[in-house]
Tab-separated table of C-alpha atoms and ligand atoms in Angstrom:
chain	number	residue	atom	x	y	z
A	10	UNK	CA	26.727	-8.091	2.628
A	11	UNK	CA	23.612	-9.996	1.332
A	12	UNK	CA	20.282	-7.160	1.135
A	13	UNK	CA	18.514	-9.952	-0.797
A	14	UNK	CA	14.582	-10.737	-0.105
A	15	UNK	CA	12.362	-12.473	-1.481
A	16	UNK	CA	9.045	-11.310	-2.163
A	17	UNK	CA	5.551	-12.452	-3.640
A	18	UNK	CA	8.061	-14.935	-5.212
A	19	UNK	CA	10.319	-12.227	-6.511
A	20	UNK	CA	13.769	-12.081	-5.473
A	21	UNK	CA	14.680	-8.615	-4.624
A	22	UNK	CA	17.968	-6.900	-4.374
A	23	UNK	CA	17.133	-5.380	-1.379
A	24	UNK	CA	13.849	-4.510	0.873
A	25	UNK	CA	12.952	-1.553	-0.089
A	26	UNK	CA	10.147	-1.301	-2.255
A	27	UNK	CA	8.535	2.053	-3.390
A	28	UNK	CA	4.833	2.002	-2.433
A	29	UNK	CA	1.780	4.004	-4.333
A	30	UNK	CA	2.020	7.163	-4.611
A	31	UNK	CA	1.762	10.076	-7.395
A	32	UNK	CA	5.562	9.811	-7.860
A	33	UNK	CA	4.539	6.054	-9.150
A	34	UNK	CA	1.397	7.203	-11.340
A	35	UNK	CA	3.773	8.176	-14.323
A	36	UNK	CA	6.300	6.421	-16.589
A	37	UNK	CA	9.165	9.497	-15.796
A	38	UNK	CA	8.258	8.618	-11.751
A	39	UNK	CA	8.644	4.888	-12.128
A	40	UNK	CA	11.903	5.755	-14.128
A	41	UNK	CA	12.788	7.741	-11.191
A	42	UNK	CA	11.882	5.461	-8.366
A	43	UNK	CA	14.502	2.947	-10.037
A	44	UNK	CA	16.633	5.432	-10.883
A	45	UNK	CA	16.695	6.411	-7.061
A	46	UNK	CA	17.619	2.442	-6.500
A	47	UNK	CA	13.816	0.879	-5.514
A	48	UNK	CA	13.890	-3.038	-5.236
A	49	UNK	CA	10.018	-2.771	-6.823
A	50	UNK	CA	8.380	-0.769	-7.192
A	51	UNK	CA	4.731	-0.286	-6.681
A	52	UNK	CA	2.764	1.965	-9.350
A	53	UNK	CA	0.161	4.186	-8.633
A	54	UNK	CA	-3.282	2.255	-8.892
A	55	UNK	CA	-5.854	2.078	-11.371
A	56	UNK	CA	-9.230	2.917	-9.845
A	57	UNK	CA	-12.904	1.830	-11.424
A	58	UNK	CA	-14.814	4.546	-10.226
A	59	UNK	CA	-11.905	7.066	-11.733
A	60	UNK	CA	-11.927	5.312	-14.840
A	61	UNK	CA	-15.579	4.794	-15.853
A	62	UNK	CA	-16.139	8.919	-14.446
A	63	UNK	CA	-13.735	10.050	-17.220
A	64	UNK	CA	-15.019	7.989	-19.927
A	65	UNK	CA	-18.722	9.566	-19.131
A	66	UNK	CA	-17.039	12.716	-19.233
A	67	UNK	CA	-15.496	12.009	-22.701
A	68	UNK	CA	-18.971	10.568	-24.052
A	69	UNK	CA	-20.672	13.548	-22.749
A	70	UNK	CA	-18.166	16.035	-24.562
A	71	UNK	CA	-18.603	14.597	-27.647
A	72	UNK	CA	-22.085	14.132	-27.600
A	73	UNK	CA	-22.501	18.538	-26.731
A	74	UNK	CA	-24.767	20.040	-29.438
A	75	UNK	CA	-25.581	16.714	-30.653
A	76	UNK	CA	-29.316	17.235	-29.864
A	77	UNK	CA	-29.680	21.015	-31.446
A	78	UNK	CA	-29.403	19.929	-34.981
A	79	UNK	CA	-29.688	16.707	-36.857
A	80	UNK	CA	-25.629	17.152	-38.674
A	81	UNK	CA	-24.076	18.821	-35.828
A	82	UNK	CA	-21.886	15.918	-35.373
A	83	UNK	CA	-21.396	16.140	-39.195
A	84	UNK	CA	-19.995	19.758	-38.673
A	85	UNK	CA	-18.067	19.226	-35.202
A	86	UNK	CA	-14.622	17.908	-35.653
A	87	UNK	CA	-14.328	14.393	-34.455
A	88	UNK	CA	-12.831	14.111	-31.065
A	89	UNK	CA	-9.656	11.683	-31.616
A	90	UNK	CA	-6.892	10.302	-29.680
A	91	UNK	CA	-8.991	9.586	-26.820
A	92	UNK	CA	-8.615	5.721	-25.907
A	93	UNK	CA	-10.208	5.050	-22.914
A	94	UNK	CA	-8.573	5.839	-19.772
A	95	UNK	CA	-7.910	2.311	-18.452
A	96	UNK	CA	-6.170	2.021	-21.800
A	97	UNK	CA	-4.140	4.686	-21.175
A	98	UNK	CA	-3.108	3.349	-17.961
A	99	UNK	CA	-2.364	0.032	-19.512
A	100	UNK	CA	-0.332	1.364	-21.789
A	101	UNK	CA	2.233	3.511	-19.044
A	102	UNK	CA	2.256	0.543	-17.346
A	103	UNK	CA	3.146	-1.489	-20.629
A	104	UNK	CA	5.932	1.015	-21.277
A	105	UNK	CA	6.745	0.978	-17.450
A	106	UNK	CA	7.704	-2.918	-17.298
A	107	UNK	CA	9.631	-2.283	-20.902
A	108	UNK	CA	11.793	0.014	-19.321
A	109	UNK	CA	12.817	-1.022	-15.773
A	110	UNK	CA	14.575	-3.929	-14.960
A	111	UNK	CA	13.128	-3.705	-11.008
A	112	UNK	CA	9.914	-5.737	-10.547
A	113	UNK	CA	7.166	-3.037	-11.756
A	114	UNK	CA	3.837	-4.251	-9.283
A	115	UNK	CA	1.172	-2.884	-10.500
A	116	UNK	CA	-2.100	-1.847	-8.668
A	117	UNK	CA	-5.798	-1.396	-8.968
A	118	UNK	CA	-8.736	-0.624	-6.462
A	119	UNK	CA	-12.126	-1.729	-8.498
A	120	UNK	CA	-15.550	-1.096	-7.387
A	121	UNK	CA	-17.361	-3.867	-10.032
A	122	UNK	CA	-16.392	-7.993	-10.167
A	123	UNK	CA	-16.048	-6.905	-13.473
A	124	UNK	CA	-13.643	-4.281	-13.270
A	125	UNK	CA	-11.535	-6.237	-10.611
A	126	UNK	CA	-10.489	-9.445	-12.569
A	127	UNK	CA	-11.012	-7.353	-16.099
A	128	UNK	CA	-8.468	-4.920	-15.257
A	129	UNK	CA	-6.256	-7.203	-13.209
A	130	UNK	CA	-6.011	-9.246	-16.659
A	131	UNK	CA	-4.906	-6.289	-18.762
A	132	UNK	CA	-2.043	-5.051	-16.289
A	133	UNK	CA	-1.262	-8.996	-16.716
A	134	UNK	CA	-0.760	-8.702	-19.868
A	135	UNK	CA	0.598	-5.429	-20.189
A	136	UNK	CA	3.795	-7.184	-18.558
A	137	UNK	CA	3.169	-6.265	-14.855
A	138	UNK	CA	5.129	-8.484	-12.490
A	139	UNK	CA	2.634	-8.846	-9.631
A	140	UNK	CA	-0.593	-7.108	-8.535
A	141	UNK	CA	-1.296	-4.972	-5.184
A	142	UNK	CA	-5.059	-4.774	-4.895
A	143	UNK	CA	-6.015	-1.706	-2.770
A	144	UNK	CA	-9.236	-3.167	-0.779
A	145	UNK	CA	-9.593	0.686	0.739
A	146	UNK	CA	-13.557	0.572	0.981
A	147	UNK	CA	-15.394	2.334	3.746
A	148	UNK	CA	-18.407	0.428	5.112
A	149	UNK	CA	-21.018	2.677	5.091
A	150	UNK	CA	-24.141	0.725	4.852
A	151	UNK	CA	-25.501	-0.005	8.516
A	152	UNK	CA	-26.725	-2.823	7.773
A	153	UNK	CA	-23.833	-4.812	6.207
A	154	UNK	CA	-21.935	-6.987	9.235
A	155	UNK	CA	-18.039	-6.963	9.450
A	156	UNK	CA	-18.552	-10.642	8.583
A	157	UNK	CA	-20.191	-9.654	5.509
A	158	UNK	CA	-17.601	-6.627	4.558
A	159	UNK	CA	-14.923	-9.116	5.124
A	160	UNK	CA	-16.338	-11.909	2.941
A	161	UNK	CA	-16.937	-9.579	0.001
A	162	UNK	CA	-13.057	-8.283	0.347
A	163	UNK	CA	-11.879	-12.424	0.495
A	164	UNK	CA	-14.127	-12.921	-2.367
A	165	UNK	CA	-12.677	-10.204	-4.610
A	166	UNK	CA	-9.270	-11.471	-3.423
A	167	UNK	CA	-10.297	-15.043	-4.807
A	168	UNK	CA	-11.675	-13.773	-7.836
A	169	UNK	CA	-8.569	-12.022	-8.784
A	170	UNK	CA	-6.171	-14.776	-8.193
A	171	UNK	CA	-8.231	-17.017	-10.106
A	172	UNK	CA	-8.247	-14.645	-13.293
A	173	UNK	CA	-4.490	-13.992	-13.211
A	174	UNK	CA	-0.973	-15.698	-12.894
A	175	UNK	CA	1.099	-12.911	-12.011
A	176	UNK	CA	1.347	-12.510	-8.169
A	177	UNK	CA	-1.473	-10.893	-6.184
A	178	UNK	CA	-0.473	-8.718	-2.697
A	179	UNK	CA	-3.379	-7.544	-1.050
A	180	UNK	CA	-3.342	-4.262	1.067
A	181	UNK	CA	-5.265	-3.723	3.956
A	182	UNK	CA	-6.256	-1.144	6.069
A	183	UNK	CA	-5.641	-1.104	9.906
A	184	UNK	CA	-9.751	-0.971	10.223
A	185	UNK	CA	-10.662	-4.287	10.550
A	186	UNK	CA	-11.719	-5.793	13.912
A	187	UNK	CA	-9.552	-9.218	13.735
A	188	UNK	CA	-6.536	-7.897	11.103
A	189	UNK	CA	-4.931	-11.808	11.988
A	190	UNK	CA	-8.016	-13.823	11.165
A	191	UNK	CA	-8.524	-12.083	8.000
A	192	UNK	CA	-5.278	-12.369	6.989
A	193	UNK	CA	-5.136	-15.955	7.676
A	194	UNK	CA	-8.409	-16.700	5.615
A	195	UNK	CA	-6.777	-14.722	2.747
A	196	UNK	CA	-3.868	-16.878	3.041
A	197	UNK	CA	-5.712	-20.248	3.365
A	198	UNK	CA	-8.745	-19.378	1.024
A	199	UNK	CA	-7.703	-16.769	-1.749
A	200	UNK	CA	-4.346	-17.790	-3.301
A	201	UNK	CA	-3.133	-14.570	-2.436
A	202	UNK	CA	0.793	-14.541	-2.081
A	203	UNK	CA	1.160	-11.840	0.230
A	204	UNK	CA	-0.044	-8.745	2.200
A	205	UNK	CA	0.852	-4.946	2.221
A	206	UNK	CA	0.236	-3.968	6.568
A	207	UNK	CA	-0.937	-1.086	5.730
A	208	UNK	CA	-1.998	1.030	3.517
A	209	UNK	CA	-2.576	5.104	4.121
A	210	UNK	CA	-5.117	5.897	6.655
A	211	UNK	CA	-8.414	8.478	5.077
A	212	UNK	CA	-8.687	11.601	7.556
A	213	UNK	CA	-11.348	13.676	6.129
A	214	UNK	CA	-11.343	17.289	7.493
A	215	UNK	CA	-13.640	19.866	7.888
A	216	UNK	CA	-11.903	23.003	5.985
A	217	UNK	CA	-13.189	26.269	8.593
A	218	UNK	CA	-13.674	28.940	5.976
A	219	UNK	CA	-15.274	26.998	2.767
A	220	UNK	CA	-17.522	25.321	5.531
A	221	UNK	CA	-16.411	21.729	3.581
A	222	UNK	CA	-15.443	18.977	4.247
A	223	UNK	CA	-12.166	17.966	2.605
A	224	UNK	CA	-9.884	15.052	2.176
A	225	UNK	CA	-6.229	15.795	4.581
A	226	UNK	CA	-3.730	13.313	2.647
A	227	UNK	CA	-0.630	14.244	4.487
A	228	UNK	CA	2.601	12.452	4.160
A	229	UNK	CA	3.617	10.392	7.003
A	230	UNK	CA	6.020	10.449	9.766
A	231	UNK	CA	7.527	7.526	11.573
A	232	UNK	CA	5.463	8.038	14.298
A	233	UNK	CA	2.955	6.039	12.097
A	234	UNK	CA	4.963	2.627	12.141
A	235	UNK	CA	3.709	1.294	15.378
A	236	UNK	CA	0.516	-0.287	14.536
A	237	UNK	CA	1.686	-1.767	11.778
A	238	UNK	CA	5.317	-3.200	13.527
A	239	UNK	CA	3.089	-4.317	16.136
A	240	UNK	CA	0.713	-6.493	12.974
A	241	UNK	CA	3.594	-7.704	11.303
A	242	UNK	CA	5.329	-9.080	14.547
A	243	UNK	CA	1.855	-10.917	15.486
A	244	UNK	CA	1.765	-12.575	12.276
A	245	UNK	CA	5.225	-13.068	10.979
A	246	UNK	CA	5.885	-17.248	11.445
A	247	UNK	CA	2.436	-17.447	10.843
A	248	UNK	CA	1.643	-17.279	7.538
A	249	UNK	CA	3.425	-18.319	4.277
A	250	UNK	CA	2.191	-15.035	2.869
A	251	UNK	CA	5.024	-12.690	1.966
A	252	UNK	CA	4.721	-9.813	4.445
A	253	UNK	CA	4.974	-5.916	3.337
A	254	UNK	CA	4.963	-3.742	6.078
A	255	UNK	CA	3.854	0.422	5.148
A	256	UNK	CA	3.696	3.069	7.017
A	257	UNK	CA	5.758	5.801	8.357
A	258	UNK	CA	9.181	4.469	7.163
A	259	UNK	CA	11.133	7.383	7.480
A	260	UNK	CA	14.646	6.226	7.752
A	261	UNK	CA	16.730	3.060	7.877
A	262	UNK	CA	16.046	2.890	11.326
A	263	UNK	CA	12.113	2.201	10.271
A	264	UNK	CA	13.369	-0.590	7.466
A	265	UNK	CA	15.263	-2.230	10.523
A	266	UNK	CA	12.627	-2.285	12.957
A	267	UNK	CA	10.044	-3.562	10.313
A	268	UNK	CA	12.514	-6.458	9.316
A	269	UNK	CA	13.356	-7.535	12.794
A	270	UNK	CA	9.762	-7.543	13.394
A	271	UNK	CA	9.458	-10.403	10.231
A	272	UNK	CA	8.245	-8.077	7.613
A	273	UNK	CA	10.091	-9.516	3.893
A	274	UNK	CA	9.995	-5.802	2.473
A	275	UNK	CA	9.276	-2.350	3.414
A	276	UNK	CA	7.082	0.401	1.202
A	277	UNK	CA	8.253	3.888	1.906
A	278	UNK	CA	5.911	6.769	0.011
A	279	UNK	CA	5.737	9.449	2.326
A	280	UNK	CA	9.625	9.787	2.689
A	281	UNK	CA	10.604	9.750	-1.215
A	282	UNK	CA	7.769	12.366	-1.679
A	283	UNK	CA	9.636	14.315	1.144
A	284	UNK	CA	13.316	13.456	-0.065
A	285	UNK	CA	12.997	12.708	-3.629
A	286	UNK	CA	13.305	8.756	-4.990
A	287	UNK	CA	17.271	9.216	-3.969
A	288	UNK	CA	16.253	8.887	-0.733
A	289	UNK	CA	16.368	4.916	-1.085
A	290	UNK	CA	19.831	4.708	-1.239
A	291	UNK	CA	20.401	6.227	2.088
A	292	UNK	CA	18.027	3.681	3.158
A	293	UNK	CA	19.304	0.518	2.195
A	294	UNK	CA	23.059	2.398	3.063
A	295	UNK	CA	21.749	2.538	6.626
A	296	UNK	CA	20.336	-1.096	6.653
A	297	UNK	CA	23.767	-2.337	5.499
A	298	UNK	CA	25.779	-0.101	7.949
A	299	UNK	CA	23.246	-1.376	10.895
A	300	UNK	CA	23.538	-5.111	9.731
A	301	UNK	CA	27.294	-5.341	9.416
A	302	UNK	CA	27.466	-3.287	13.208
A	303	UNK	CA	25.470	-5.959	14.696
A	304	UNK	CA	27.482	-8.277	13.625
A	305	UNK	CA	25.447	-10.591	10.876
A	306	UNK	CA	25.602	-10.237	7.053
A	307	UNK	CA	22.453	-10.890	5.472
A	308	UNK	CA	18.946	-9.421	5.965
A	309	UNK	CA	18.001	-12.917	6.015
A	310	UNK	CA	19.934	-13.302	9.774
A	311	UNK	CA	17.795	-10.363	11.345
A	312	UNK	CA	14.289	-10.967	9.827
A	313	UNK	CA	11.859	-11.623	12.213
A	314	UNK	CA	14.422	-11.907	15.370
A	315	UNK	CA	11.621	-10.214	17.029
A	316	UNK	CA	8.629	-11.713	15.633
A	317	UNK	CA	6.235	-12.428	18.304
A	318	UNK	CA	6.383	-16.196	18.312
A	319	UNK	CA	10.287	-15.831	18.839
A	320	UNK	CA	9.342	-13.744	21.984
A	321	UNK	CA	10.208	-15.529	25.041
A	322	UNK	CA	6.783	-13.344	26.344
A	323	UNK	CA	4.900	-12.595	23.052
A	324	UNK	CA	2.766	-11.155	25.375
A	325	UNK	CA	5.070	-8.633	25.981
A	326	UNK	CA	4.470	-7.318	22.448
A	327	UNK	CA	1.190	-6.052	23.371
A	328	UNK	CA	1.314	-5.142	27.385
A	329	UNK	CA	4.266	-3.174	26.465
A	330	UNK	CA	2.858	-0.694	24.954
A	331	UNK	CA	0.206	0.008	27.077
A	332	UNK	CA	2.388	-0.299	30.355
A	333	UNK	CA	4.380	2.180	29.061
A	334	UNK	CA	2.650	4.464	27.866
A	335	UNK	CA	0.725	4.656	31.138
A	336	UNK	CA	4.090	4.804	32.907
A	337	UNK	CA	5.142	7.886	30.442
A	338	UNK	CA	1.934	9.593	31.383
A	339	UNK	CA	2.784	9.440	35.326
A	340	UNK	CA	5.980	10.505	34.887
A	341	UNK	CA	5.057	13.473	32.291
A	342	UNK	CA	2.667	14.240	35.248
A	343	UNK	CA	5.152	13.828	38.238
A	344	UNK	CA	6.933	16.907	36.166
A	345	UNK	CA	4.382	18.991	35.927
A	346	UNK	CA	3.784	18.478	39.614
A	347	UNK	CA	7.496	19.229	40.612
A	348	UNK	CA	7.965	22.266	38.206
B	414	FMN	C1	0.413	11.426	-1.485
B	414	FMN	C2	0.110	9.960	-1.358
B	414	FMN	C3	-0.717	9.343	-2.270
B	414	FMN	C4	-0.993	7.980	-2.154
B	414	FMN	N1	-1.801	7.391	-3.071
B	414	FMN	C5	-2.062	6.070	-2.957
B	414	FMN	C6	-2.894	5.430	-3.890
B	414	FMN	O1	-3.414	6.040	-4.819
B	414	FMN	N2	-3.144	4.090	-3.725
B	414	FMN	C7	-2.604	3.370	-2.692
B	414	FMN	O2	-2.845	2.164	-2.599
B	414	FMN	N3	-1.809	3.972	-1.794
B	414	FMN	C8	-1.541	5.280	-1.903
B	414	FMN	N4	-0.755	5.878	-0.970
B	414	FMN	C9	-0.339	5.094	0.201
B	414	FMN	C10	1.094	4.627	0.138
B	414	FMN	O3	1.308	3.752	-0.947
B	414	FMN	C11	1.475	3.926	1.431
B	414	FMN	O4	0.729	2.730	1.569
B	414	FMN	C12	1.182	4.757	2.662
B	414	FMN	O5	1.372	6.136	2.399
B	414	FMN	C13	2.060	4.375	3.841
B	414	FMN	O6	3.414	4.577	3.530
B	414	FMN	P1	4.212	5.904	3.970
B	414	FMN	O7	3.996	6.065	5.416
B	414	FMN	O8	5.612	5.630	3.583
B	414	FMN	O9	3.608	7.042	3.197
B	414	FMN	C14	-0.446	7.234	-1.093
B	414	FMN	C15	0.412	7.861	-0.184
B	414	FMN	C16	0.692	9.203	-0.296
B	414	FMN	C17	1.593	9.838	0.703
């Protein structure tokens, strides 16, 4: 049995790739994650704003009392061992890529042009194997056009590809009005070499007795793989962009769908978090098991048998959904009526 894939020019062992998450933000997780049997594995992400708030924080510890008297600085012990917290980062992920022998694709959501090709450099050079940019970014200035939002996200895209060598995945979110055109400009415009479909969607929530509102990050079910099956189908065949496909992969029924579909790997968070990184095995022991029943013996012979332009009625893909959930409705109703 052949699991092999290849993605972002990477040959994997198998598909399954472990996605962001705080399991991924630390050198014992990563250790974990490939301990657990990841293909990749994706590490938490660097973020700008996080960064540059800490450092302000440091600078305005040290700088306490500083005011009161002339040689209170002279009299404070000096505050050492701080290094910055990119550098700090830099450095896990340094260690990370020393000690793993699966791809270690490291990640970063930046908020300057600065910070976004600065910071993609140093995980470069700190020995990361590709980079996922997060583009999460809500749009809340009225007066910026989805054209505009979208040519600011391509921009950064093209920025970073031209600062690095390594790889670059870029992960979307499911809010964007024409997910295929925007992919296909990334592919033809950025020098991207592949896309994450999708990342984790923001809920905020209103929390009923602080009267706050509050962020709900809960872990996913596979419930959530529809939208992005349905993405990956649409633009499998289409692209040369290596294809990730995220969300809601529970079991190795999930990893099957989303390879039949055309996706080249899977990123699971949700379910390690659930199961621990072990889950992965039972994963790819379920892809095998499902593969050798149906009678092939690669991945390579069932990706993308069900990509839309394979589809006898791609059209199918879409009206499918909608007829039947209409049809479920009725008959949920018809039920109700009888009972
Ligand atoms: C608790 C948690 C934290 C996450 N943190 C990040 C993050 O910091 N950056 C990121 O790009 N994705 C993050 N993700 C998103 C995952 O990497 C993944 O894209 C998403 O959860 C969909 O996969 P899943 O359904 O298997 O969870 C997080 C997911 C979870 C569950």
């Amino acid at each position: 049995m052949n699991l092999q894939t290849n993605y972002l020019g990477l040959t994997l062992a198998h598909p399954i790739v472990a996605g962001a998450s705080p399991v991924s933000a630390t050198l014992d997780g990563i250790r974990r994650l490939e301990d657990g049997g990841a293909a990749a594995i994706v590490a938490a992400p660097v973020y700008e704003e996080e960064v540059q708030a800490m450092d302000a924080a440091f600078e305005a510890a040290g700088a306490i009392g500083a005011e009161s008297h002339a040689e209170v600085t002279s009299y404070l012990p000096p505050l050492r061992g701080y290094r910055g917290a990119l550098a700090a980062h830099v450095e896990m992920i340094r260690r990370a890529a020393e000690s793993v022998s699966a791809p270690l694709i490291a990640s970063l959501n930046g908020i300057s042009r600065e910070g976004w090709t600065g910071i993609a450099a140093d995980l470069e050079e700190a020995g990361a194997a590709a980079l996922e940019l997060d583009l999460f970014h809500i749009p809340t200035d009225p007066r910026e056009t989805s054209a505009e939002v979208e040519q600011r996200l391509v921009e950064t895209v093209r920025e970073v590809c031209a600062t690095v060598k390594i790889p670059v995945a870029v992960k979307l979110s499911p809010n964007f009005t024409a997910p295929a055109h925007l992919a296909l400009d990334i592919a033809a415009t950025t020098g991207a070499s592949g896309l994450v479909l999708f990342g984790q969607r923001y809920e905020p929530d209103i929390d009923l007795e602080t009267l706050a509102f509050c962020p709900s990050l809960r872990l996913s079910t596979a419930q959530e793989i529809h939208e992005s099956l349905m993405w990956i189908a649409l633009l499998a065949g289409k692209t040369s962009l290596s294809l990730a496909a995220g969300g809601g992969v529970e079991g190795s029924a999930e990893v099957i769908k989303y390879l039949l579909a055309g996706a080249d790997v899977v990123e699971a968070a949700s379910s390690l978090l659930r199961h621990g990184p072990s889950h992965i095995k039972r994963l790819v022991e379920g892809l095998a098991e499902w593969i050798e029943a149906h009678g092939a013996t690669s991945v390579d012979e069932i990706r993308g048998r069900l990509r839309a332009d394979r589809l006898a009625d791609p059209e199918a893909l879409l009206r499918a959904q909608y007829v039947r959930s209409l049809l479920m409705e009725h008959r949920a109703l018809d039920v109700r009526r009888t009972a």
